Amino acid sequence: MNILITGGAGYIGSHTLIELDNAGYSFIIFDNLSNAPTESLNRVEKIINKSIIFEQGDIRDAQALKNVFLNYSINSVIHFAGLKAVGESVAQPLKYYDNNVVGTLRLLEVMQEFHCKKIVFSSSATVYGDPESSPIKEDFPTGATTNPYGRTKYIIEEILKDLCVSDPEFKSVILRYFNPVGAHESGTMGEDPNGIPNNLMPFISQIAVGKREYLKVFGGDYATHDGTGVRDYIHVVDLALAHVKAIDYLSSEQFSREHSIFNIGTGQGYSVLDMVKAYVKASDKKIPYKIIERRAGDIATCFACPNYAKEILDWEATRTIDDMCKDSYQWQSNNPDGYKNLQENNGSFKF
Ligand code: NAD
Ligand code: UD1
């Protein structure tokens, strides 16, 4: 029996493949490569020392999905596939609703047709909008999202809840990620954003390797310990391990629909300047910065209460901010252009 991994060539998906393999699971990857190169999968193969099965296709293409279900025995799905750039979602909302919401509908329809009724879904802390306080618990209000990307996550959560009510056999686990950062400890896999990074950590890494000059810190007047925004950064390998626990849980006797939505964070909030300091320490490089005006749509503070995931999934983050910065720098300095130069080279990377 296999797990279908939609979006498995991407940043979080590719790291999760390694942890699933370590835990003895087998999987099929389904990705349209709209935001990932196949080189990420080559790297996974090197790390796990075996071949993996990759099917190129789009989740909106029902026939392509059906072919995968016809060709392989699949008993559950981890659904990473989606577009995730907040700014782009504001500029092109229909593209986001089509890709993320319509794509998920097609996937769920095909799953139902093939009696595959277990899914883990990549949601986001963005569904909480601007929370009244932190730490954020899973029962805090959701839906007051600030952008179309966030709304696609909220809508998909609601679709999954409705589906599980309509079909008692259908089981979903919703993981609300906080801020995934870092890279695999091998230094061969990591985040590879297109163009100028929007997110903090990849931007800092590119400064550390000399690709960018300085960091624009968005706002220095928030009500936080140093005036800059506070977030819950989580190491991507800890996040990957949460998916293994979620898959275990879906098949266990303990599974209960009432306990199926989890925050995946560390419970610790760090400011932008805390992150800069930690990165300087890990990389021994200078990270120049200038504090500028706030970014529209940003909130002051957002960090998780991770207790529920520990209690029910038996999962907790163990990697520190220093691990996150060290692994991120190792990846970025080994691969200053990410996977790209290797793609042009037909993946002929020598380990
Ligand atoms: P990513 O862009 O690296 O990976 C997503 C993958 O999905 C890519 O490989 C892309 O090619 C694929 N994909 C996109 N649309 C597809 C489609 N229609 N059909 C098939 N494949 C498609 O992103 P990531 O950071 O690995 O994020 C994975 C998931 O986690 C996404 O759903 C994202 O919204 C969610 N998430 C990410 C973060 C984050 O900060 N990275 C935070 C919260 C939630
Ligand atoms: C953003 C998205 C969120 C998404 C998440 C992961 C917004 C408003 N939110 O979260 O929906 O789920 O990414 O993809 O875009 N910062 C700087 N300078 C920079 C970049 C960031 O100061 O160049 C600051 C931000 O103001 C924030 C912190 O760093 O305080 C983290 O920013 P970022 O990495 O973009 O994540 P979020 O804004 O938390």
Tab-separated table of C-alpha atoms and ligand atoms in Angstrom:
chain	number	residue	atom	x	y	z
A	1	MET	CA	0.000	0.000	0.000
A	2	ASN	CA	1.255	3.440	-0.942
A	3	ILE	CA	0.708	7.001	0.132
A	4	LEU	CA	0.052	9.446	-2.700
A	5	ILE	CA	2.088	12.593	-2.110
A	6	THR	CA	0.710	15.524	-4.094
A	7	GLY	CA	3.260	18.342	-4.381
A	8	GLY	CA	5.951	15.931	-3.231
A	9	ALA	CA	8.711	17.579	-5.277
A	10	GLY	CA	8.320	20.856	-3.352
A	11	TYR	CA	10.109	22.169	-0.297
A	12	ILE	CA	8.110	20.522	2.497
A	13	GLY	CA	7.004	17.508	0.461
A	14	SER	CA	10.523	16.493	-0.539
A	15	HIS	CA	11.725	16.610	3.083
A	16	THR	CA	8.708	14.574	4.141
A	17	LEU	CA	9.557	11.800	1.646
A	18	ILE	CA	12.775	11.112	3.540
A	19	GLU	CA	11.044	10.815	6.906
A	20	LEU	CA	8.293	8.615	5.448
A	21	ASP	CA	10.921	6.317	3.985
A	22	ASN	CA	12.750	6.199	7.335
A	23	ALA	CA	9.484	5.179	8.959
A	24	GLY	CA	8.985	2.363	6.411
A	25	TYR	CA	6.221	3.910	4.303
A	26	SER	CA	6.158	3.676	0.507
A	27	PHE	CA	4.798	6.444	-1.669
A	28	ILE	CA	4.026	7.758	-5.140
A	29	ILE	CA	4.757	11.406	-5.902
A	30	PHE	CA	2.353	13.446	-8.026
A	31	ASP	CA	3.444	16.971	-8.938
A	32	ASN	CA	3.014	19.245	-11.945
A	33	LEU	CA	6.470	20.778	-11.307
A	34	SER	CA	4.991	24.299	-11.423
A	35	ASN	CA	7.118	25.273	-8.449
A	36	ALA	CA	9.747	22.566	-8.109
A	37	PRO	CA	12.457	20.877	-10.145
A	38	THR	CA	12.850	17.108	-10.385
A	39	GLU	CA	16.341	17.633	-8.994
A	40	SER	CA	14.804	17.770	-5.507
A	41	LEU	CA	13.665	14.177	-6.073
A	42	ASN	CA	17.120	13.142	-7.300
A	43	ARG	CA	18.484	14.423	-4.018
A	44	VAL	CA	15.901	12.462	-2.063
A	45	GLU	CA	16.932	9.308	-3.933
A	46	LYS	CA	20.567	9.892	-2.997
A	47	ILE	CA	19.691	10.320	0.662
A	48	ILE	CA	17.386	7.316	0.960
A	49	ASN	CA	19.485	5.279	-1.449
A	50	LYS	CA	16.605	3.942	-3.520
A	51	SER	CA	14.496	4.903	-6.532
A	52	ILE	CA	11.231	6.682	-6.013
A	53	ILE	CA	8.136	6.727	-8.185
A	54	PHE	CA	7.243	10.081	-9.675
A	55	GLU	CA	4.199	10.830	-11.843
A	56	GLN	CA	4.076	14.267	-13.411
A	57	GLY	CA	0.558	15.676	-13.445
A	58	ASP	CA	-1.807	18.341	-12.251
A	59	ILE	CA	-4.327	17.780	-9.450
A	60	ARG	CA	-6.953	19.594	-11.540
A	61	ASP	CA	-6.634	16.865	-14.176
A	62	ALA	CA	-9.039	14.190	-12.935
A	63	GLN	CA	-7.971	11.661	-15.587
A	64	ALA	CA	-4.303	12.004	-14.665
A	65	LEU	CA	-5.204	11.388	-11.014
A	66	LYS	CA	-7.392	8.411	-11.926
A	67	ASN	CA	-4.531	6.885	-13.883
A	68	VAL	CA	-2.379	7.014	-10.766
A	69	PHE	CA	-5.091	5.345	-8.698
A	70	LEU	CA	-5.556	2.724	-11.430
A	71	ASN	CA	-1.850	1.981	-11.704
A	72	TYR	CA	-0.944	1.880	-8.028
A	73	SER	CA	-2.540	0.713	-4.854
A	74	ILE	CA	-3.028	3.848	-2.759
A	75	ASN	CA	-4.580	3.931	0.683
A	76	SER	CA	-3.953	7.508	1.807
A	77	VAL	CA	-2.904	10.917	0.532
A	78	ILE	CA	-0.677	13.668	1.868
A	79	HIS	CA	-1.827	16.750	0.021
A	80	PHE	CA	0.920	19.373	-0.294
A	81	ALA	CA	0.151	20.537	-3.846
A	82	GLY	CA	-0.801	24.170	-3.941
A	83	LEU	CA	0.342	27.656	-4.806
A	84	LYS	CA	1.600	29.621	-1.795
A	85	ALA	CA	2.753	33.138	-2.713
A	86	VAL	CA	0.611	35.606	-0.781
A	87	GLY	CA	1.358	38.636	-3.005
A	88	GLU	CA	0.669	36.692	-6.192
A	89	SER	CA	-2.627	35.488	-4.735
A	90	VAL	CA	-3.724	39.104	-4.247
A	91	ALA	CA	-2.822	39.928	-7.860
A	92	GLN	CA	-4.231	36.706	-9.370
A	93	PRO	CA	-6.931	35.376	-7.026
A	94	LEU	CA	-8.675	33.221	-9.647
A	95	LYS	CA	-5.456	31.343	-10.332
A	96	TYR	CA	-5.248	30.535	-6.600
A	97	TYR	CA	-8.876	29.481	-6.205
A	98	ASP	CA	-8.568	27.331	-9.326
A	99	ASN	CA	-5.293	25.675	-8.445
A	100	ASN	CA	-5.803	25.206	-4.714
A	101	VAL	CA	-9.569	24.858	-4.248
A	102	VAL	CA	-10.627	23.322	-7.582
A	103	GLY	CA	-7.518	21.121	-7.529
A	104	THR	CA	-8.412	19.824	-4.074
A	105	LEU	CA	-12.017	19.166	-5.136
A	106	ARG	CA	-10.809	17.061	-8.091
A	107	LEU	CA	-8.466	15.155	-5.808
A	108	LEU	CA	-11.186	14.437	-3.226
A	109	GLU	CA	-13.624	13.306	-5.931
A	110	VAL	CA	-11.105	10.848	-7.340
A	111	MET	CA	-10.215	9.640	-3.845
A	112	GLN	CA	-13.901	8.943	-3.171
A	113	GLU	CA	-14.282	7.134	-6.489
A	114	PHE	CA	-11.381	4.834	-5.591
A	115	HIS	CA	-12.471	4.401	-1.953
A	116	CYS	CA	-9.293	6.031	-0.690
A	117	LYS	CA	-10.527	7.911	2.366
A	118	LYS	CA	-7.564	9.128	4.382
A	119	ILE	CA	-5.940	12.494	3.782
A	120	VAL	CA	-3.436	14.761	5.517
A	121	PHE	CA	-3.812	18.371	4.386
A	122	SER	CA	-1.220	21.193	4.472
A	123	SER	CA	-3.006	24.101	6.041
A	124	SER	CA	-1.465	27.202	7.549
A	125	ALA	CA	-1.534	29.459	10.586
A	126	THR	CA	-2.813	32.020	8.096
A	127	VAL	CA	-6.359	30.639	8.674
A	128	TYR	CA	-6.331	32.399	12.089
A	129	GLY	CA	-5.963	35.821	10.386
A	130	ASP	CA	-4.889	38.335	13.045
A	131	PRO	CA	-5.374	36.293	16.234
A	132	GLU	CA	-6.465	38.005	19.434
A	133	SER	CA	-3.501	36.575	21.293
A	134	SER	CA	-0.638	34.072	21.119
A	135	PRO	CA	-0.054	31.223	21.838
A	136	ILE	CA	-2.761	30.284	19.353
A	137	LYS	CA	-4.891	27.238	20.107
A	138	GLU	CA	-6.696	25.159	17.496
A	139	ASP	CA	-10.113	26.337	18.697
A	140	PHE	CA	-9.324	30.015	18.058
A	141	PRO	CA	-11.607	31.545	15.393
A	142	THR	CA	-10.610	30.936	11.769
A	143	GLY	CA	-11.755	32.445	8.497
A	144	ALA	CA	-10.909	36.134	8.946
A	145	THR	CA	-8.060	35.639	6.513
A	146	THR	CA	-6.218	38.590	5.004
A	147	ASN	CA	-5.521	37.383	1.450
A	148	PRO	CA	-6.806	34.946	-1.233
A	149	TYR	CA	-4.064	32.400	-0.481
A	150	GLY	CA	-5.192	32.247	3.145
A	151	ARG	CA	-8.811	31.975	2.044
A	152	THR	CA	-8.030	28.961	-0.145
A	153	LYS	CA	-6.632	27.207	2.954
A	154	TYR	CA	-9.673	28.130	5.018
A	155	ILE	CA	-12.104	27.010	2.278
A	156	ILE	CA	-10.322	23.668	1.846
A	157	GLU	CA	-10.478	23.071	5.608
A	158	GLU	CA	-14.248	23.658	5.487
A	159	ILE	CA	-14.631	21.355	2.459
A	160	LEU	CA	-12.782	18.600	4.314
A	161	LYS	CA	-14.976	19.018	7.402
A	162	ASP	CA	-18.159	18.846	5.300
A	163	LEU	CA	-16.910	15.802	3.425
A	164	CYS	CA	-16.103	13.960	6.656
A	165	VAL	CA	-19.588	14.697	7.993
A	166	SER	CA	-21.210	13.447	4.772
A	167	ASP	CA	-19.099	10.290	4.597
A	168	PRO	CA	-18.318	8.753	7.998
A	169	GLU	CA	-15.534	6.641	6.460
A	170	PHE	CA	-13.627	9.695	5.282
A	171	LYS	CA	-10.844	10.757	7.666
A	172	SER	CA	-8.793	13.913	7.403
A	173	VAL	CA	-5.989	15.376	9.457
A	174	ILE	CA	-5.452	19.108	9.007
A	175	LEU	CA	-1.994	20.377	9.901
A	176	ARG	CA	-1.725	24.137	10.384
A	177	TYR	CA	1.914	24.931	9.790
A	178	PHE	CA	3.470	27.976	11.374
A	179	ASN	CA	6.656	29.263	9.630
A	180	PRO	CA	8.630	26.402	8.043
A	181	VAL	CA	12.348	27.139	7.627
A	182	GLY	CA	15.680	25.312	7.531
A	183	ALA	CA	16.891	22.473	5.380
A	184	HIS	CA	17.913	18.833	5.461
A	185	GLU	CA	21.015	18.287	7.587
A	186	SER	CA	22.853	16.763	4.591
A	187	GLY	CA	23.044	20.248	3.056
A	188	THR	CA	21.790	18.819	-0.264
A	189	MET	CA	18.111	19.801	0.036
A	190	GLY	CA	16.366	22.971	1.061
A	191	GLU	CA	14.089	25.807	0.059
A	192	ASP	CA	14.594	27.139	-3.462
A	193	PRO	CA	12.291	30.107	-4.018
A	194	ASN	CA	11.776	31.610	-7.467
A	195	GLY	CA	13.127	35.142	-7.882
A	196	ILE	CA	13.312	37.487	-4.912
A	197	PRO	CA	12.250	35.617	-1.772
A	198	ASN	CA	9.163	36.981	-0.019
A	199	ASN	CA	9.799	35.092	3.185
A	200	LEU	CA	12.307	36.064	5.808
A	201	MET	CA	14.616	33.058	6.103
A	202	PRO	CA	15.388	32.521	2.392
A	203	PHE	CA	16.022	36.243	2.057
A	204	ILE	CA	18.506	36.210	4.946
A	205	SER	CA	20.252	33.108	3.497
A	206	GLN	CA	20.736	34.866	0.175
A	207	ILE	CA	22.323	37.834	1.959
A	208	ALA	CA	24.662	35.459	3.791
A	209	VAL	CA	25.956	34.045	0.488
A	210	GLY	CA	26.302	37.482	-1.093
A	211	LYS	CA	23.325	37.301	-3.478
A	212	ARG	CA	21.464	40.166	-1.806
A	213	GLU	CA	22.750	43.293	-0.141
A	214	TYR	CA	20.641	43.872	2.945
A	215	LEU	CA	17.417	42.887	4.640
A	216	LYS	CA	14.460	45.234	4.683
A	217	VAL	CA	12.915	44.713	8.098
A	218	PHE	CA	9.213	45.371	7.687
A	219	GLY	CA	8.350	47.548	10.684
A	220	GLY	CA	10.198	48.346	13.887
A	221	ASP	CA	7.248	49.664	15.859
A	222	TYR	CA	5.230	46.550	16.642
A	223	ALA	CA	4.270	45.812	20.249
A	224	THR	CA	6.944	43.103	20.553
A	225	HIS	CA	10.139	42.872	22.626
A	226	ASP	CA	12.242	44.680	19.999
A	227	GLY	CA	9.547	46.231	17.787
A	228	THR	CA	9.889	43.693	14.932
A	229	GLY	CA	7.373	40.972	14.001
A	230	VAL	CA	7.366	37.755	16.022
A	231	ARG	CA	6.736	34.336	14.438
A	232	ASP	CA	6.938	30.655	15.283
A	233	TYR	CA	9.704	29.273	13.029
A	234	ILE	CA	9.742	25.514	12.689
A	235	HIS	CA	12.491	23.340	11.210
A	236	VAL	CA	11.281	21.655	8.018
A	237	VAL	CA	12.496	18.238	9.243
A	238	ASP	CA	10.410	18.563	12.431
A	239	LEU	CA	7.493	19.515	10.194
A	240	ALA	CA	8.159	16.497	7.954
A	241	LEU	CA	8.081	14.250	11.025
A	242	ALA	CA	4.662	15.638	11.963
A	243	HIS	CA	3.340	14.157	8.692
A	244	VAL	CA	4.616	10.718	9.632
A	245	LYS	CA	2.793	11.009	12.957
A	246	ALA	CA	-0.351	12.224	11.167
A	247	ILE	CA	-0.298	9.221	8.822
A	248	ASP	CA	0.238	6.868	11.782
A	249	TYR	CA	-2.673	8.522	13.574
A	250	LEU	CA	-5.050	8.259	10.591
A	251	SER	CA	-4.667	4.483	10.617
A	252	SER	CA	-4.752	4.057	14.382
A	253	GLU	CA	-7.610	3.063	16.674
A	254	GLN	CA	-7.140	6.382	18.463
A	255	PHE	CA	-8.212	8.445	15.451
A	256	SER	CA	-11.160	10.655	16.182
A	257	ARG	CA	-12.766	13.258	13.970
A	258	GLU	CA	-13.131	15.571	16.961
A	259	HIS	CA	-9.354	15.566	17.324
A	260	SER	CA	-8.060	16.016	13.803
A	261	ILE	CA	-6.801	19.603	13.465
A	262	PHE	CA	-3.346	20.439	14.776
A	263	ASN	CA	-1.051	23.411	15.058
A	264	ILE	CA	2.438	22.482	13.921
A	265	GLY	CA	4.826	24.921	15.536
A	266	THR	CA	7.363	25.060	18.329
A	267	GLY	CA	5.411	27.283	20.712
A	268	GLN	CA	8.306	29.739	20.725
A	269	GLY	CA	8.139	33.178	19.117
A	270	TYR	CA	11.205	34.867	17.639
A	271	SER	CA	11.413	38.377	16.208
A	272	VAL	CA	12.957	39.346	12.883
A	273	LEU	CA	16.010	40.677	14.709
A	274	ASP	CA	16.282	37.487	16.803
A	275	MET	CA	16.441	35.574	13.523
A	276	VAL	CA	19.087	37.907	12.104
A	277	LYS	CA	21.237	37.443	15.228
A	278	ALA	CA	20.853	33.673	15.172
A	279	TYR	CA	21.788	33.570	11.476
A	280	VAL	CA	24.890	35.689	12.030
A	281	LYS	CA	25.934	33.277	14.786
A	282	ALA	CA	25.310	30.179	12.630
A	283	SER	CA	26.957	31.481	9.461
A	284	ASP	CA	29.613	33.828	10.776
A	285	LYS	CA	28.491	36.233	8.027
A	286	LYS	CA	27.257	39.800	8.306
A	287	ILE	CA	23.529	40.338	7.719
A	288	PRO	CA	23.071	44.077	7.167
A	289	TYR	CA	19.512	45.342	7.625
A	290	LYS	CA	17.419	48.513	7.487
A	291	ILE	CA	14.159	48.943	9.309
A	292	ILE	CA	11.527	50.264	6.897
A	293	GLU	CA	7.729	50.630	7.002
A	294	ARG	CA	5.434	47.727	7.850
A	295	ARG	CA	4.389	45.299	5.096
A	296	ALA	CA	0.647	45.461	4.353
A	297	GLY	CA	-1.221	42.510	5.841
A	298	ASP	CA	1.475	41.615	8.404
A	299	ILE	CA	0.610	41.045	12.031
A	300	ALA	CA	2.734	41.735	15.114
A	301	THR	CA	2.860	38.334	16.751
A	302	CYS	CA	1.897	34.789	15.818
A	303	PHE	CA	3.040	31.651	17.594
A	304	ALA	CA	1.434	28.309	18.288
A	305	CYS	CA	0.292	26.457	21.319
A	306	PRO	CA	1.702	23.076	20.207
A	307	ASN	CA	0.353	21.042	23.163
A	308	TYR	CA	-2.472	19.385	21.291
A	309	ALA	CA	-0.149	17.858	18.684
A	310	LYS	CA	2.003	16.510	21.497
A	311	GLU	CA	-0.948	15.068	23.369
A	312	ILE	CA	-2.773	13.456	20.442
A	313	LEU	CA	-0.127	12.896	17.738
A	314	ASP	CA	2.786	12.350	20.106
A	315	TRP	CA	4.733	14.901	18.067
A	316	GLU	CA	6.789	17.865	19.144
A	317	ALA	CA	9.481	19.959	17.542
A	318	THR	CA	12.982	19.270	18.823
A	319	ARG	CA	15.186	21.390	16.551
A	320	THR	CA	16.271	24.815	17.768
A	321	ILE	CA	16.551	28.175	16.068
A	322	ASP	CA	20.324	27.537	15.872
A	323	ASP	CA	19.687	24.247	14.025
A	324	MET	CA	17.319	26.038	11.639
A	325	CYS	CA	19.899	28.718	10.808
A	326	LYS	CA	22.839	26.294	10.604
A	327	ASP	CA	21.029	23.913	8.223
A	328	SER	CA	19.645	26.757	6.140
A	329	TYR	CA	23.120	28.249	5.733
A	330	GLN	CA	24.678	24.905	4.908
A	331	TRP	CA	22.128	24.343	2.129
A	332	GLN	CA	22.406	27.884	0.761
A	333	SER	CA	26.206	27.996	0.802
A	334	ASN	CA	26.498	24.558	-0.849
A	335	ASN	CA	23.838	25.514	-3.426
A	336	PRO	CA	23.893	29.306	-3.873
A	337	ASP	CA	21.576	29.002	-6.895
A	338	GLY	CA	19.392	26.357	-5.322
A	339	TYR	CA	18.622	23.440	-7.639
A	340	LYS	CA	18.597	25.626	-10.747
A	341	ASN	CA	22.117	25.401	-12.106
A	342	LEU	CA	21.862	21.633	-11.780
A	343	GLN	CA	18.626	21.506	-13.766
A	344	GLU	CA	20.381	23.219	-16.661
A	345	ASN	CA	23.138	20.702	-16.272
A	346	ASN	CA	20.647	17.866	-16.445
A	347	GLY	CA	21.084	17.123	-12.779
A	348	SER	CA	24.663	15.962	-13.083
A	349	PHE	CA	25.550	16.883	-9.540
A	350	LYS	CA	28.452	15.042	-7.951
A	351	PHE	CA	28.161	14.213	-4.271
B	1	NAD	P1	6.235	24.296	-2.729
B	1	NAD	O1	5.750	25.293	-3.723
B	1	NAD	O2	7.688	24.102	-2.576
B	1	NAD	O3	5.558	22.880	-2.994
B	1	NAD	C1	4.281	22.752	-3.547
B	1	NAD	C2	4.361	21.746	-4.677
B	1	NAD	O4	3.068	21.583	-5.264
B	1	NAD	C3	5.307	22.176	-5.795
B	1	NAD	O5	6.226	21.139	-6.051
B	1	NAD	C4	4.391	22.440	-6.985
B	1	NAD	O6	5.025	22.150	-8.212
B	1	NAD	C5	3.224	21.533	-6.663
B	1	NAD	N1	1.929	21.954	-7.239
B	1	NAD	C6	1.351	23.178	-7.158
B	1	NAD	N2	0.172	23.173	-7.783
B	1	NAD	C7	-0.017	21.917	-8.274
B	1	NAD	C8	-1.038	21.298	-9.037
B	1	NAD	N3	-2.104	21.973	-9.456
B	1	NAD	N4	-0.898	19.987	-9.351
B	1	NAD	C9	0.201	19.285	-8.962
B	1	NAD	N5	1.197	19.837	-8.263
B	1	NAD	C10	1.110	21.136	-7.921
B	1	NAD	O7	5.562	24.705	-1.326
B	1	NAD	P2	5.848	24.147	0.133
B	1	NAD	O8	6.481	25.238	0.903
B	1	NAD	O9	6.493	22.826	0.061
B	1	NAD	O10	4.352	24.020	0.645
B	1	NAD	C11	3.632	22.796	0.600
B	1	NAD	C12	2.216	23.052	1.092
B	1	NAD	O11	2.280	23.589	2.409
B	1	NAD	C13	1.444	24.062	0.238
B	1	NAD	O12	0.106	23.636	0.165
B	1	NAD	C14	1.541	25.335	1.053
B	1	NAD	O13	0.458	26.200	0.842
B	1	NAD	C15	1.519	24.789	2.476
B	1	NAD	N6	2.149	25.701	3.444
B	1	NAD	C16	3.411	26.132	3.226
B	1	NAD	C17	3.995	27.024	4.129
B	1	NAD	C18	5.387	27.541	3.891
B	1	NAD	O14	5.770	28.526	4.506
B	1	NAD	N7	6.201	26.927	3.052
B	1	NAD	C19	3.282	27.449	5.258
B	1	NAD	C20	1.987	26.953	5.459
B	1	NAD	C21	1.428	26.064	4.539
B	2	UD1	C1	3.864	34.627	5.233
B	2	UD1	C2	2.443	34.767	4.771
B	2	UD1	C3	1.633	33.568	5.256
B	2	UD1	C4	2.277	32.272	4.787
B	2	UD1	C5	3.729	32.255	5.259
B	2	UD1	C6	4.471	31.060	4.745
B	2	UD1	C7	2.021	37.163	4.584
B	2	UD1	C8	1.294	38.334	5.132
B	2	UD1	N1	1.878	36.015	5.248
B	2	UD1	O1	3.872	34.595	6.651
B	2	UD1	O2	0.320	33.648	4.769
B	2	UD1	O3	1.581	31.156	5.305
B	2	UD1	O4	4.413	33.423	4.779
B	2	UD1	O5	4.614	31.103	3.363
B	2	UD1	O6	2.694	37.258	3.574
B	2	UD1	N2	10.032	40.044	7.099
B	2	UD1	C9	10.884	41.115	6.970
B	2	UD1	N3	11.572	41.278	5.800
B	2	UD1	C10	11.454	40.400	4.758
B	2	UD1	C11	10.578	39.289	4.893
B	2	UD1	C12	9.871	39.156	6.070
B	2	UD1	O7	11.024	41.933	7.883
B	2	UD1	O8	12.102	40.605	3.708
B	2	UD1	C13	9.313	39.845	8.367
B	2	UD1	C14	7.803	39.886	8.254
B	2	UD1	O9	7.334	41.202	8.390
B	2	UD1	C15	7.389	38.960	9.405
B	2	UD1	C16	8.518	37.944	9.464
B	2	UD1	O10	9.627	38.550	8.825
B	2	UD1	O11	7.368	39.677	10.625
B	2	UD1	C17	8.191	36.626	8.756
B	2	UD1	O12	7.771	36.937	7.434
B	2	UD1	P1	7.501	35.775	6.349
B	2	UD1	O13	8.661	34.852	6.315
B	2	UD1	O14	7.108	36.447	5.080
B	2	UD1	O15	6.293	34.954	6.954
B	2	UD1	P2	4.852	35.472	7.457
B	2	UD1	O16	4.613	36.877	7.097
B	2	UD1	O17	4.713	35.090	8.879
